[in-house]
Coordinates of C-alpha atoms in Angstrom, one line a residue:
X6 CA 219.7 208.7 159.8
X7 CA 220.7 205.7 161.9
X8 CA 223.9 207.2 163.4
X9 CA 222.4 210.7 163.8
X10 CA 220.3 212.1 166.6
X11 CA 216.7 212.3 165.6
X12 CA 215.3 215.8 166.0
X13 CA 211.7 217.0 166.0
X14 CA 211.2 220.6 165.1
X15 CA 208.1 222.5 166.2
X16 CA 207.0 225.6 164.2
X17 CA 204.1 227.9 164.0
X18 CA 204.8 230.0 160.8
X19 CA 207.2 230.3 157.9
X20 CA 209.8 228.1 159.5
X21 CA 212.9 229.9 158.5
X22 CA 214.9 228.6 161.5
X23 CA 213.6 225.1 160.8
X24 CA 214.8 225.5 157.2
X25 CA 218.3 226.5 158.5
X26 CA 218.3 223.4 160.7
X27 CA 217.2 221.2 157.8
X28 CA 219.9 222.6 155.4
X29 CA 222.6 222.1 158.1
X30 CA 221.4 218.5 158.7
X31 CA 222.2 217.6 155.1
X32 CA 226.0 217.9 155.7
X33 CA 227.6 214.5 156.0
X34 CA 229.3 215.5 159.3
X35 CA 226.1 216.9 160.9
X36 CA 225.3 214.8 164.1
X37 CA 221.5 215.3 163.8
X38 CA 218.8 214.6 161.3
X39 CA 215.3 216.1 161.1
X40 CA 212.8 213.2 161.9
X41 CA 209.7 215.3 162.1
X42 CA 208.4 218.9 161.5
X43 CA 205.3 219.5 163.6
X44 CA 203.0 222.6 163.8
X45 CA 200.0 223.9 165.7
X46 CA 199.0 225.6 162.5
X47 CA 198.1 223.2 159.6
X48 CA 198.4 226.1 157.2
X49 CA 201.9 227.1 158.3
X50 CA 204.1 227.9 155.3
X51 CA 207.0 226.0 156.9
X52 CA 205.0 222.8 156.9
X53 CA 204.5 223.1 153.1
X54 CA 208.2 223.6 152.6
X55 CA 209.1 220.6 154.9
X56 CA 206.7 218.4 152.9
X57 CA 208.3 219.7 149.6
X58 CA 211.7 218.5 151.0
X59 CA 210.3 215.0 151.7
X60 CA 210.3 215.5 155.5
X61 CA 207.8 213.8 157.8
X62 CA 205.3 216.4 159.0
X63 CA 202.5 216.5 161.6
X64 CA 200.0 219.3 162.0
X65 CA 197.2 219.7 164.5
X66 CA 195.3 222.8 165.5
X67 CA 194.7 223.0 169.2
X68 CA 191.4 224.8 168.7
X69 CA 188.7 222.9 170.7
X70 CA 191.0 220.3 172.0
X71 CA 192.3 221.7 175.3
X72 CA 196.0 221.9 176.1
X73 CA 196.3 218.4 177.6
X74 CA 194.8 216.6 174.6
X75 CA 196.7 218.8 172.1
X76 CA 200.0 218.2 173.8
X77 CA 199.4 214.5 174.2
X78 CA 198.9 214.3 170.4
X79 CA 202.1 216.3 169.8
X80 CA 204.0 214.1 172.3
X81 CA 202.7 210.9 170.6
X82 CA 203.7 212.2 167.1
X83 CA 207.3 213.0 168.3
X84 CA 207.7 209.6 170.0
X85 CA 206.2 207.8 167.0
X86 CA 208.8 209.5 164.8
X87 CA 211.6 208.3 167.1
X88 CA 212.5 211.9 168.1
X89 CA 215.3 212.2 170.7
X90 CA 215.6 216.0 170.9
X91 CA 213.0 218.7 170.3
X92 CA 214.0 222.0 168.7
X93 CA 211.5 224.9 169.0
X94 CA 211.8 227.1 166.0
X95 CA 209.2 229.9 166.1
X96 CA 206.7 227.7 167.9
X97 CA 204.4 230.3 169.5
X98 CA 202.7 228.2 172.1
X99 CA 203.9 227.9 175.7
X100 CA 204.6 224.3 176.6
X101 CA 203.0 222.9 179.7
X102 CA 205.1 221.9 182.7
X103 CA 204.1 218.3 182.0
X104 CA 205.4 218.3 178.5
X105 CA 208.6 220.0 179.5
X106 CA 209.1 217.4 182.2
X107 CA 208.4 214.5 179.8
X108 CA 211.2 215.8 177.5
X109 CA 213.5 217.2 180.4
X110 CA 216.8 218.5 179.1
X111 CA 215.9 217.4 175.5
X112 CA 214.1 220.6 174.3
X113 CA 216.0 223.6 173.0
X114 CA 214.7 227.0 171.8
X115 CA 216.0 229.9 169.8
X116 CA 214.9 233.3 171.3
X117 CA 215.4 236.7 169.8
X118 CA 217.2 238.5 172.6
X119 CA 220.3 238.2 174.7
X120 CA 218.8 236.3 177.6
X121 CA 218.2 236.8 180.4
X122 CA 217.2 240.2 178.9
X123 CA 213.8 240.5 177.3
X124 CA 212.1 237.2 177.9
X125 CA 208.8 236.8 176.1
X126 CA 207.6 238.9 173.2
X127 CA 208.4 242.2 171.5
X128 CA 212.1 241.8 172.3
X129 CA 213.5 244.0 169.5
X130 CA 211.3 247.0 170.4
X131 CA 212.1 246.6 174.1
X132 CA 215.9 246.6 173.4
X133 CA 215.6 249.7 171.2
X134 CA 213.4 251.5 173.7
X135 CA 216.0 250.7 176.5
X136 CA 218.7 252.3 174.4
X137 CA 220.8 249.1 174.2
X138 CA 223.8 249.1 171.9
X139 CA 223.2 245.5 170.9
X140 CA 220.4 243.0 170.5
X141 CA 220.8 239.5 169.5
X142 CA 219.6 235.9 170.0
X143 CA 220.0 233.0 172.4
X144 CA 219.7 229.3 172.2
X145 CA 218.6 227.9 175.5
X146 CA 217.4 224.7 177.1
X147 CA 213.6 224.8 177.7
X148 CA 212.4 224.6 181.3
X149 CA 209.1 225.4 183.0
X150 CA 210.2 229.0 183.4
X151 CA 209.5 231.1 180.2
X152 CA 212.8 231.6 178.4
X153 CA 214.6 230.7 181.6
X154 CA 216.7 227.6 180.9
X155 CA 220.4 227.3 180.6
X156 CA 221.7 229.5 177.8
X157 CA 223.8 227.4 175.4
X158 CA 224.9 230.1 173.0
X159 CA 224.3 233.7 172.0
X160 CA 225.0 236.0 169.0
X161 CA 225.1 239.8 169.4
X162 CA 223.7 242.1 166.7
X163 CA 224.4 245.8 166.8
X164 CA 221.5 248.2 167.1
X165 CA 222.1 250.8 164.5
X166 CA 220.9 254.4 164.5
X167 CA 217.5 254.6 162.9
X168 CA 216.7 250.9 163.6
X169 CA 213.1 250.0 164.3
X170 CA 211.9 246.6 165.5
X171 CA 211.5 245.3 162.0
X172 CA 215.0 246.2 160.8
X173 CA 216.6 244.8 163.9
X174 CA 214.5 241.6 163.7
X175 CA 215.7 241.0 160.1
X176 CA 219.4 241.2 161.1
X177 CA 218.8 239.1 164.3
X178 CA 217.0 236.5 162.2
X179 CA 220.1 236.1 160.0
X180 CA 222.2 235.6 163.2
X181 CA 219.6 233.0 164.4
X182 CA 220.0 231.0 161.2
X183 CA 223.8 230.8 161.7
X184 CA 223.7 230.2 165.5
X185 CA 220.9 227.6 165.9
X186 CA 222.2 224.8 163.6
X187 CA 225.7 225.0 165.2
X188 CA 224.4 225.0 168.7
X189 CA 222.0 222.2 168.0
X190 CA 224.8 220.1 166.6
X191 CA 226.8 220.7 169.8
X192 CA 223.8 220.0 172.0
X193 CA 223.0 216.6 170.5
X194 CA 226.6 215.4 171.0
X195 CA 227.1 216.6 174.6

């Protein structure tokens, strides 16, 4: 791990994008290594998977802590693990302006739409309702503006006749798993 960028991945659920990042990191020529997988949900399935892979994990529920105390604990865990870049992978909490500033230009996120379209939630249903021909995903730098940072890469996924939010989400997720590791590798070597 010495010659690779140390990445901390934040998750809230099953962690499928985290798994894609971990799998890619195992290639000899990958420029990053996963130093920590952290979650706001101690019961997250992705954490159990990360532990089964021998990865360092950190879990803390924010309930009863307040955002500043919770984020201070996450920040401390990332720094203790020597993390240099943070990858959000299905992390369903908004980061405070303070945490974003502390990691300025070192946090990336995968978002299930072709930004700047459909920031926030329910992206697939919104794309279908709008009559879009394509949906997709974007990897972007995290800023204080929700889903508003510089877009690093995108992948388009056709919206098929009869698609609903779930069927489109399934195909977009497959595109995310291909796009995120490649983009993260480019990001850490820029």
